[in-house]
Coordinates of C-alpha atoms and ligand atoms in Angstrom, one line a residue:
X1 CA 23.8 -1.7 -2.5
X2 CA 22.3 -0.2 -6.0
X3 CA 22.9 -0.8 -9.2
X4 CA 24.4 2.3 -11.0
X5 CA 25.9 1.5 -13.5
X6 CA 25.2 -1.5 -15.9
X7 CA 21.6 -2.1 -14.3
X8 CA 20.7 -6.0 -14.7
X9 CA 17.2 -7.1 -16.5
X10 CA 15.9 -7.7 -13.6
X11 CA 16.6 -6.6 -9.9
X12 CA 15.4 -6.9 -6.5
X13 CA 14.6 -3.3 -4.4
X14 CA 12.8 -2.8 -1.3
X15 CA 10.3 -0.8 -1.1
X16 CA 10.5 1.5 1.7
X17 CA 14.3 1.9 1.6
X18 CA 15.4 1.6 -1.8
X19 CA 18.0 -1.0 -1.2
X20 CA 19.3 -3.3 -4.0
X21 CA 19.7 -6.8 -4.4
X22 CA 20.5 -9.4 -7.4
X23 CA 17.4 -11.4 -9.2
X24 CA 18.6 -14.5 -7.2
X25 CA 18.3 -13.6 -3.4
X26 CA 15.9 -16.2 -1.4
X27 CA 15.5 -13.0 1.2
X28 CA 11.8 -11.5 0.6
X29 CA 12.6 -8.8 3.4
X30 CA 15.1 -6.2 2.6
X31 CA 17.7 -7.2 5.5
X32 CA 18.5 -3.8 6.6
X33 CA 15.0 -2.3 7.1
X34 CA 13.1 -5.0 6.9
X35 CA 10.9 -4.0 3.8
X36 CA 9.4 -6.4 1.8
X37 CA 11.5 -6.5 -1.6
X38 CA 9.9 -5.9 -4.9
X39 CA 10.8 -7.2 -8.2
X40 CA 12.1 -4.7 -10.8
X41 CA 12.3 -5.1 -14.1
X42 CA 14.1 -3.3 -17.2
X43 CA 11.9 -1.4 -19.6
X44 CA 11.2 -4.1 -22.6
X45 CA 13.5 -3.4 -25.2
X46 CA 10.0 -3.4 -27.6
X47 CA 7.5 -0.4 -27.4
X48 CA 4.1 -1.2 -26.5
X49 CA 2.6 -2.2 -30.0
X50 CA 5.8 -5.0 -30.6
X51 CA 5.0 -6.1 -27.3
X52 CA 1.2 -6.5 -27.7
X53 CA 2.0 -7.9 -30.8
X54 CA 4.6 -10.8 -29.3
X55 CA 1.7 -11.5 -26.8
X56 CA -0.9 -12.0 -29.1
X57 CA 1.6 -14.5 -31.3
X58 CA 1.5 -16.8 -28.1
X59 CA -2.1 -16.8 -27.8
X60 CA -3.5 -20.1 -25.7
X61 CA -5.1 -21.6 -28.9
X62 CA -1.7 -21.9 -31.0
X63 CA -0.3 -25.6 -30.4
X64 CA 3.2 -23.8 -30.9
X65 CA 3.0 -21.4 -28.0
X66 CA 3.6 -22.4 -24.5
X67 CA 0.0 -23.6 -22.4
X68 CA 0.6 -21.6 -19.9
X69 CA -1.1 -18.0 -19.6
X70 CA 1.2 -17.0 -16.5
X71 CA 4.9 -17.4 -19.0
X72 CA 3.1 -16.4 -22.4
X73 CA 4.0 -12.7 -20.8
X74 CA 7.7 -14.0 -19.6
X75 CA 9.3 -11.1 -20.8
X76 CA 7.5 -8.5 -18.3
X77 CA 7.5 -11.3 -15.3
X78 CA 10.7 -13.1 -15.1
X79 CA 12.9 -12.7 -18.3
X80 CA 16.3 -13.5 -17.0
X81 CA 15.7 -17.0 -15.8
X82 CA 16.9 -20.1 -17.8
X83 CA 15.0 -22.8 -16.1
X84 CA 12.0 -24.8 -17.4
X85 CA 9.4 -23.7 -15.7
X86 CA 7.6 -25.3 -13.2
X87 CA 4.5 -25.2 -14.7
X88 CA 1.2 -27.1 -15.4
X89 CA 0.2 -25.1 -16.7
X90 CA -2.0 -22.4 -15.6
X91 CA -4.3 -19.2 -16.2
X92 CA -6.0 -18.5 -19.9
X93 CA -9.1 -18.3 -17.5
X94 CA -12.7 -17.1 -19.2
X95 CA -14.4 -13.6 -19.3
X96 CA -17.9 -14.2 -18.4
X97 CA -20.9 -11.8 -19.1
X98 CA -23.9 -13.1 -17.9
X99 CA -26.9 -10.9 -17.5
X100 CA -28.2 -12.0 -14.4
X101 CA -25.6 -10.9 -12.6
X102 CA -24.8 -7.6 -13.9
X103 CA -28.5 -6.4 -13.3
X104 CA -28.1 -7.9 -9.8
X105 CA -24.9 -6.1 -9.6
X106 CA -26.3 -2.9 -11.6
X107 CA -24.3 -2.4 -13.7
X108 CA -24.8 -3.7 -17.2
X109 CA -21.2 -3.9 -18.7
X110 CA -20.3 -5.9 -16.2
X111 CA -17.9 -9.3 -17.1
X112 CA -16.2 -12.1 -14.6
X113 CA -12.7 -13.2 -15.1
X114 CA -12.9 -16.2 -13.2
X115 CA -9.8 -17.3 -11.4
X116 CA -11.2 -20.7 -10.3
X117 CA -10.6 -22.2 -13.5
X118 CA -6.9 -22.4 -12.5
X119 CA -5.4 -25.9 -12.2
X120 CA -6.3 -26.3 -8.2
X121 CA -9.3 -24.0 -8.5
X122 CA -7.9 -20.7 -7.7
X123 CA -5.6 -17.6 -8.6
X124 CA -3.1 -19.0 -6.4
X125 CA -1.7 -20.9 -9.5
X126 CA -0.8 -17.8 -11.1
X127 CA 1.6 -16.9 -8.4
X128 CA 3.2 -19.9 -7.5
X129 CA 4.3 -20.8 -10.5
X130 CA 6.6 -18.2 -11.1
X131 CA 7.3 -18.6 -6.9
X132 CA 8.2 -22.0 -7.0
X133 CA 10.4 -21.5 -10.1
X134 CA 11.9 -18.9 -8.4
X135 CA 12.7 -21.7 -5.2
X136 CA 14.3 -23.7 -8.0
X137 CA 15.9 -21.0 -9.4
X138 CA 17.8 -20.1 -6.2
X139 CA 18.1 -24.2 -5.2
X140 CA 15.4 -24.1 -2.1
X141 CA 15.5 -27.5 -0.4
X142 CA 12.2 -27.3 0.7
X143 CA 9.4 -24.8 0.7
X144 CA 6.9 -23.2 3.3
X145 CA 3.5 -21.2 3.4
X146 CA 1.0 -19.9 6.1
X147 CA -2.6 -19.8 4.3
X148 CA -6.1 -19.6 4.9
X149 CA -6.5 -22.3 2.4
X150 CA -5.8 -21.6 -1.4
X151 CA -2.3 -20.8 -1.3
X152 CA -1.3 -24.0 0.5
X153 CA -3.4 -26.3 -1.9
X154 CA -1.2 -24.5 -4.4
X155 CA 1.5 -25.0 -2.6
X156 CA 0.8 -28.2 -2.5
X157 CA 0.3 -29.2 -6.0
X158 CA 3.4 -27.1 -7.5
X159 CA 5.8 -28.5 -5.3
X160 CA 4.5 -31.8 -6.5
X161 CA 5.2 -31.1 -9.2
X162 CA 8.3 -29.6 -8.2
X163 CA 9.4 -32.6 -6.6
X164 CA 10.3 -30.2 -3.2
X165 CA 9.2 -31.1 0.3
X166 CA 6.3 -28.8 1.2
X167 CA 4.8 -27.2 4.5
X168 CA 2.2 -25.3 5.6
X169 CA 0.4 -23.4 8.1
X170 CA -3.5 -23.3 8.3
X171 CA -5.1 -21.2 11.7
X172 CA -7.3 -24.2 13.3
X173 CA -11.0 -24.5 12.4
X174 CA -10.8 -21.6 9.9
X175 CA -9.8 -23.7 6.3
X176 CA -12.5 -25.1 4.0
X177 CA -12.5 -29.1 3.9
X178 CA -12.2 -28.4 -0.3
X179 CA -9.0 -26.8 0.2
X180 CA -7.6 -28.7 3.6
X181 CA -8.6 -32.0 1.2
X182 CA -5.9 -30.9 -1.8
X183 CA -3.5 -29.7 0.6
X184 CA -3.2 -33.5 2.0
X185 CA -3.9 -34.9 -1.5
X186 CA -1.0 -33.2 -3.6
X187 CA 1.2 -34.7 -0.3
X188 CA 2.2 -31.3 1.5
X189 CA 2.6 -31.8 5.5
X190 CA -0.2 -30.1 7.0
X191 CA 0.5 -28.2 10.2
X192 CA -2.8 -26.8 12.1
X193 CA -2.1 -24.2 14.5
X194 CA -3.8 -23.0 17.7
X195 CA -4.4 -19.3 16.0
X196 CA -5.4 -17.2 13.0
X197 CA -3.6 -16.6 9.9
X198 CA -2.0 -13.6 10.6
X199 CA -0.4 -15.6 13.8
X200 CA 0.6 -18.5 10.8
X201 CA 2.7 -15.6 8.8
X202 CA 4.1 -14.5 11.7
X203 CA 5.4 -17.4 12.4
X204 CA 6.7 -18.7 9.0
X205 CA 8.1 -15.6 8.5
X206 CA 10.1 -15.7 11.9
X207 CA 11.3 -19.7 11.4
X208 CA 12.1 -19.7 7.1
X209 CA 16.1 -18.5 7.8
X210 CA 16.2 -21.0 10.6
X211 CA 14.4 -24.0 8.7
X212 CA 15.9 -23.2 5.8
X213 CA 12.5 -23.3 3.5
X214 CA 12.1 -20.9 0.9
X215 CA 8.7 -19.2 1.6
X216 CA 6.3 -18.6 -0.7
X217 CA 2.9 -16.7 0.9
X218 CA 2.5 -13.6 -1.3
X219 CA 5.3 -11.3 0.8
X220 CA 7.5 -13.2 -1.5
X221 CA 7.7 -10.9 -4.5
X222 CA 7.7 -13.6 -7.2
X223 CA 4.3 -14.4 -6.3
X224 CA 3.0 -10.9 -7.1
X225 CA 5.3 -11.0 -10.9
X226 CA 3.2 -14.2 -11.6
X227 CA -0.4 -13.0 -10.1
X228 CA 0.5 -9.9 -12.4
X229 CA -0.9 -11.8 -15.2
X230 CA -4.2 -12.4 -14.1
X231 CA -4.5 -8.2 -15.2
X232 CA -2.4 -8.6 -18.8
X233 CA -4.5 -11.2 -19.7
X234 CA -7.5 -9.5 -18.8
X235 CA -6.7 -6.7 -21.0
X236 CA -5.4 -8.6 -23.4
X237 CA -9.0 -10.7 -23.5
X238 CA -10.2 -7.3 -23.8
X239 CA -8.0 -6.0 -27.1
X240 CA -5.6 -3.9 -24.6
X241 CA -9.0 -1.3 -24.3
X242 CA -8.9 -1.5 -20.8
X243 CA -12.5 -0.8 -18.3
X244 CA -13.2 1.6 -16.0
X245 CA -13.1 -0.4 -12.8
X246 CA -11.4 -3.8 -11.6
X247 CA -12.8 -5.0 -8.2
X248 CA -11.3 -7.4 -6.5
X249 CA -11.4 -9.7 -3.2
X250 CA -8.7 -7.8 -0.6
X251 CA -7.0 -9.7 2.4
X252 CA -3.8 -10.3 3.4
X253 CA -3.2 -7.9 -0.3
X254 CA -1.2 -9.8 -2.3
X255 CA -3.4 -9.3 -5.1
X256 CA -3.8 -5.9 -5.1
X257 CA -0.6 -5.1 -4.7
X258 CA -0.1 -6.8 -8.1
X259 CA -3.0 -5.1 -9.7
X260 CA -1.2 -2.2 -9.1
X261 CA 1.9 -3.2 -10.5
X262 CA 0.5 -4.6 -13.5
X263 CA -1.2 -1.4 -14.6
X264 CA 1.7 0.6 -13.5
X265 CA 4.2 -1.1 -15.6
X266 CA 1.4 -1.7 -18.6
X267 CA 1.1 2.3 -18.5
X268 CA 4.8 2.9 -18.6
X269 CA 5.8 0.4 -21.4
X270 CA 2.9 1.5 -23.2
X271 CA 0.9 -1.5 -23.6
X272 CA -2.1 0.8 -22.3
X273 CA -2.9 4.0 -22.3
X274 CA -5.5 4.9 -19.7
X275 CA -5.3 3.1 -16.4
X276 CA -8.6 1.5 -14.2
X277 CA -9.2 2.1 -11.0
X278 CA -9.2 -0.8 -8.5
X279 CA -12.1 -1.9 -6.0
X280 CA -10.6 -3.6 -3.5
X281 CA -13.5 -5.3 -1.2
X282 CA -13.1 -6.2 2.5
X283 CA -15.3 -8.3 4.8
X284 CA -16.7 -6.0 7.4
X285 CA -15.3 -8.6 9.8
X286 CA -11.9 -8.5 8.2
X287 CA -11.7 -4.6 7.0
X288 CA -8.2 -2.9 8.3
X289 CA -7.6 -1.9 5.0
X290 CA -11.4 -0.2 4.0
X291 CA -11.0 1.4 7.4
X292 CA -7.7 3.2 6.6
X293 CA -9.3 4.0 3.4
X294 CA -12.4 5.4 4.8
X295 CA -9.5 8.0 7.0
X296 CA -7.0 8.8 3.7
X297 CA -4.5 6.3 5.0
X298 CA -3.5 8.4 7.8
X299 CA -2.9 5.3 9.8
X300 CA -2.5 1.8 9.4
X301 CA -5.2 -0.6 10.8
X302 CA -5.2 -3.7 12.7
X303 CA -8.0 -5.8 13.6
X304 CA -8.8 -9.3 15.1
X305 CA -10.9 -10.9 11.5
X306 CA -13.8 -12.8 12.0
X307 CA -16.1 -13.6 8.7
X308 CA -18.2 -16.6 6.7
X309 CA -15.6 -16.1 3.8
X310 CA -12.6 -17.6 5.3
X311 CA -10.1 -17.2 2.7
X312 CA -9.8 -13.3 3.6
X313 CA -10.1 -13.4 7.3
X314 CA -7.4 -11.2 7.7
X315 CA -6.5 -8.7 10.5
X316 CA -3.0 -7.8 9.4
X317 CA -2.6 -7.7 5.6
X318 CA 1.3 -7.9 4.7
X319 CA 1.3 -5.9 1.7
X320 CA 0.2 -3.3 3.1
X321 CA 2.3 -0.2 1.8
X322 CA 2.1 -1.7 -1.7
X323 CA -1.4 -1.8 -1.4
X324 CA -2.0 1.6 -0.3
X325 CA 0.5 2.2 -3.7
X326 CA -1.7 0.7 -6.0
X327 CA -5.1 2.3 -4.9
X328 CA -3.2 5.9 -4.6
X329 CA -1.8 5.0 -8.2
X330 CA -5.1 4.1 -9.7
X331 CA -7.5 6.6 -8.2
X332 CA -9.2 3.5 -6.8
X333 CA -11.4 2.5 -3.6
X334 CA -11.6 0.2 -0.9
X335 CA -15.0 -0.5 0.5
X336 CA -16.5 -3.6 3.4
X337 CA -19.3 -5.9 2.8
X338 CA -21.4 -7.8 5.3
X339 CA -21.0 -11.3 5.3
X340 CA -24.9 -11.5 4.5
X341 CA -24.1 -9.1 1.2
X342 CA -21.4 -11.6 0.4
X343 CA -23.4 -14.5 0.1
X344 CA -26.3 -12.8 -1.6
X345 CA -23.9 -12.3 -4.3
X346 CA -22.3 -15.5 -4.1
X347 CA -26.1 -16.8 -4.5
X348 CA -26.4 -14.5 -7.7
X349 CA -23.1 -15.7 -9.2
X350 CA -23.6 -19.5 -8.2
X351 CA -27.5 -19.4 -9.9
X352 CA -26.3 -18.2 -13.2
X353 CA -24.4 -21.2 -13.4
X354 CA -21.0 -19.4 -12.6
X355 CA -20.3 -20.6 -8.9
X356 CA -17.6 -19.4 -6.9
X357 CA -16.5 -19.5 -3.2
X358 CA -17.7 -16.9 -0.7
X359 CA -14.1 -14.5 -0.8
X360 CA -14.8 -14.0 -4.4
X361 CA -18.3 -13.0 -4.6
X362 CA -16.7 -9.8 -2.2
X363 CA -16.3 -8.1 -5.7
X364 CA -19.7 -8.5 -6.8
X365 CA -21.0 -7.2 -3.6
X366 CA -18.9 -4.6 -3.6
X367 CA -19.5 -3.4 -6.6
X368 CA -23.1 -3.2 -5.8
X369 CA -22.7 -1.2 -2.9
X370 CA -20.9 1.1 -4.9
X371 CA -23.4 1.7 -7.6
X372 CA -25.7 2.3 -4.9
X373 CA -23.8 4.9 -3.1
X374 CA -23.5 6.4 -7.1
X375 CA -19.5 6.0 -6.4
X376 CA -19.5 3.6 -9.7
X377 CA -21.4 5.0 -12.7
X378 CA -23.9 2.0 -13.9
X379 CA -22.7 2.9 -17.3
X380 CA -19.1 2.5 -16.5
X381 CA -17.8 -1.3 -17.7
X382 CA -16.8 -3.0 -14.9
X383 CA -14.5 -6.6 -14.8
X384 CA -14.9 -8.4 -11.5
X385 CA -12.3 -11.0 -10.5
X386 CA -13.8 -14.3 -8.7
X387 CA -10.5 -15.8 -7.1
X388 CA -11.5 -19.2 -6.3
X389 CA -13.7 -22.0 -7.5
X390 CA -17.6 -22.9 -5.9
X391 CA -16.0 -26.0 -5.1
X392 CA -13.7 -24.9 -2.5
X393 CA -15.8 -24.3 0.6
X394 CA -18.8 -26.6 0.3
X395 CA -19.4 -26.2 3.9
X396 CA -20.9 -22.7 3.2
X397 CA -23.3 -24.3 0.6
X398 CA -24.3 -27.1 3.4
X399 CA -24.5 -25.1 6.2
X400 CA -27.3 -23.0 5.3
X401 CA -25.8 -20.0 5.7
X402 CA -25.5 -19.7 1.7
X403 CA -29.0 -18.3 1.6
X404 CA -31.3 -21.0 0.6
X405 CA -29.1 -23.8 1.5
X406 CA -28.2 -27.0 0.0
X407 CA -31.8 -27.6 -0.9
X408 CA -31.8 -31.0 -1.5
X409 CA -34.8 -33.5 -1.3
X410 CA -34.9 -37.4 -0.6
X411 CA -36.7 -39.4 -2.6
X412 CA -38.1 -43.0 -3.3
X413 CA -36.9 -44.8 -6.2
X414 CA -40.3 -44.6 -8.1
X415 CA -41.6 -42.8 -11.0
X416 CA -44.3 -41.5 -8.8
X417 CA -41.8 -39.6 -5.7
X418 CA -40.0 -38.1 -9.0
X419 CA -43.0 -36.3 -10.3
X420 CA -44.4 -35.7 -7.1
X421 CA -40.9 -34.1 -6.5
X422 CA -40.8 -32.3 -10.1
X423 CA -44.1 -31.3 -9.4
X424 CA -43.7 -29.7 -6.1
X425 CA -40.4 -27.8 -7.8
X426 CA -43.1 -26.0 -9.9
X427 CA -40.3 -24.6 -12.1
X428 CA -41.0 -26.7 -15.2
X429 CA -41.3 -24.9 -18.8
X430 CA -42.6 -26.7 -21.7
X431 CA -39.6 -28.2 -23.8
X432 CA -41.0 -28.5 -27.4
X433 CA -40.0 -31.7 -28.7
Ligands
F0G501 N1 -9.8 -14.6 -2.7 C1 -9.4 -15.9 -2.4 C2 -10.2 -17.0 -2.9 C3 -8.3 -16.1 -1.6 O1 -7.9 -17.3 -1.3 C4 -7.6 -15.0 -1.1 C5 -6.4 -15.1 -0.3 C6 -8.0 -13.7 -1.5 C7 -9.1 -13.6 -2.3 C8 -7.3 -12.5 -1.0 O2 -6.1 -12.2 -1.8 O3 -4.6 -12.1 0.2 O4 -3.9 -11.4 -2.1 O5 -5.6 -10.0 -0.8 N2 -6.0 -16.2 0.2 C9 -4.7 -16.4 0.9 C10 -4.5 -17.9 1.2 C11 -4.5 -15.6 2.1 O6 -3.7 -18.3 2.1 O7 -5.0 -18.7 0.4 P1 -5.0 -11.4 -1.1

């Protein structure tokens, strides 16, 4: 089918075959090539100034103006839909400049916009609550995800609130206690299974039809219209002047594929007018998309992930074609990082107070690497996005293998222990009363 004449606001299209569907199918694979569908939209009937404009009336601050910093952009995300949102809401996340990091980084203009200040600590939120108004949108009777953590605590918690029966997949062994702890608390049935995550999609994706769950990993392109945001309101944070660079956590690619799609449309409805390039950053362990990359795409890579940062230990990344889109589209890079690199930046991030969990210190160390190799100018301004909150894998920070550890002493309950203890920390500056 297409859509001629009379074009709809909004439309479903798949992406390698063109095919065209209405706003309101559950399907996220085109059902005659099995390409994963895409959500068009429209051109805004405002040019690029009305639009900034309308934004900026809906800022996060104005008690008139809804919470949420997903729906404050409704109008390029999901503009047909008459349903209340399900919503809690989400995103208006900070930019945060702190110097420590950009000189560890090297690059001075260098600001965080950190993710894990979404309702269940990561950009997950973003996402899913545009996905699982979608599910209510099209009536789902239940809903289903495969996830190395984040996505099903998400899950979780919006289908809560939702009030829809929830399931997911976790590959056994491999999930952070943080985010296998939400998952059971916001009441979604947990399902371990005896493989990795790639095996868990695999499988959701095969059963959904059958069970009759609406699925909601970030194949579904709903997911990718919310996560969208996490860029607009960047630039918007940033007066619409956007930087040079935005690097970014990749795995399964999700996220990147909406990065791309964000600037894309910003450029075209003129709410922009120069486009940054993307830094996607892989774990060495987990790198299929860095090594096709590093060969012009020519291929595409598989591999079997193994790495400390669990939440992207992904062989098999879905979004693949729309990933290679957005990095073609934006001039942009893909680049691995050893597990060791990761958590030295995770331990620069964490120090300055920031914290975040291993995946998303993958940006910083990234970036780094980059500047090294003289790939990123240290002079160019740089936004780095930390996808999840430092509380979601506290393992890493117990284990040791955050360098430095936990670093925790025992002490006697006496004045003496304390300043032996403050003593020995030898860190003390004088505080002028
Ligand atoms: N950072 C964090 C904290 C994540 O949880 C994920 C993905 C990514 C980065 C990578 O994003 O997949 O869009 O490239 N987590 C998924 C999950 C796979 O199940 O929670 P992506």
């Amino acid at each position: 089918m297409s859509f001629s004449t009379d074009r709809p606001e909004t439309w479903l299209a798949c992406s390698s075959c063109g095919e065209e569907r209405l706003e309101t199918d559950a399907a996220v694979r085109c059902a005659g090539c099995g390409g994963l569908l895409t959500v068009c939209h429209r051109s805004p009937d405002m040019e690029g100034p009305m639009l900034r404009a309308l934004f900026e009336t809906r800022c996060c601050t104005r008690p008139d103006t809804p919470a949420s910093g997903v729906w404050r952009f409704r109008e390029v995300v999901m503009p047909g839909s008459r349903v209340t949102p399900v919503s809690h809401p989400e995103g208006n996340t900070p930019l945060l400049f702190r110097e420590a990091i950009a000189k560890w980084a090297g690059v001075p203009d260098l600001l965080m916009k950190h993710e894990g200040h979404n309702p269940t600590g990561s950009f997950k939120d973003r996402g899913m609550t545009v996905g699982m108004t979608q599910a209510c949108r099209v009536g789902a009777r239940g809903v289903i995800c495969a996830s190395t953590g984040n996505t099903s605590a998400s899950l979780a918690a919006y289908a809560a609130h939702a009030r829809l029966p929830a399931f997911v997949l976790v590959p056994e062994g491999k999930v952070s206690l943080g985010k296998l702890a939400q998952t059971v608390g916001y009441g979604a049935h947990v399902l371990t299974v005896r493989g990795d995550f790639d095996a868990c999609l695999a499988l959701v994706e095969a059963s959904r039809e059958s069970l009759g769950l609406y699925l909601l990993n970030s194949v579904n392109p709903w997911r990718i219209e919310g996560q969208k945001t996490i860029v607009l309101e960047m630039l918007q944070q940033l007066g619409w002047d956007p930087p040079d660079w935005i690097a970014l956590p990749g795995g399964n690619l999700g996220n990147t594929a909406a990065f791309g799609k964000a600037l894309e449309e910003a450029y075209a409805w003129g709410l922009i007018r120069r486009v940054p390039r993307l830094l996607v950053v892989q774990a060495e362990g987990a790198a299929p998309f860095a090594r096709a990359f590093a060969i012009g795409f020519r291929e595409r890579k598989r591999v079997q992930a193994d790495t400390v940062a669990t939440a992207i230990r992904i062989g098999d990344p879905a979004s693949w074609d729309r990933a290679v889109h957005a990095i073609r589209f934006t001039d942009g890079a893909v680049v691995s990082v050893t597990d060791r690199e990761i958590l030295e930046a995770k331990r620069s991030i964490d120090r300055a107070g920031v914290g975040c969990e291993p995946a998303s210190a993958a940006s910083v160390a990234g970036l780094r690497r980059l500047v090294a190799f003289g790939q990123v100018a240290p002079n160019a301004r740089v936004v780095a996005v930390l996808t999840g909150h430092i509380l979601k894998d506290p393992e890493v920070l117990a284990s040791g293998s955050h360098a430095g550890g936990m670093e925790s002493s025992v002490i006697e309950p006496t004045m003496e222990a304390l300043a032996a203890a403050v003593e020995l920390a030898g860190e003390l500056r004088i505080i002028e009363a």
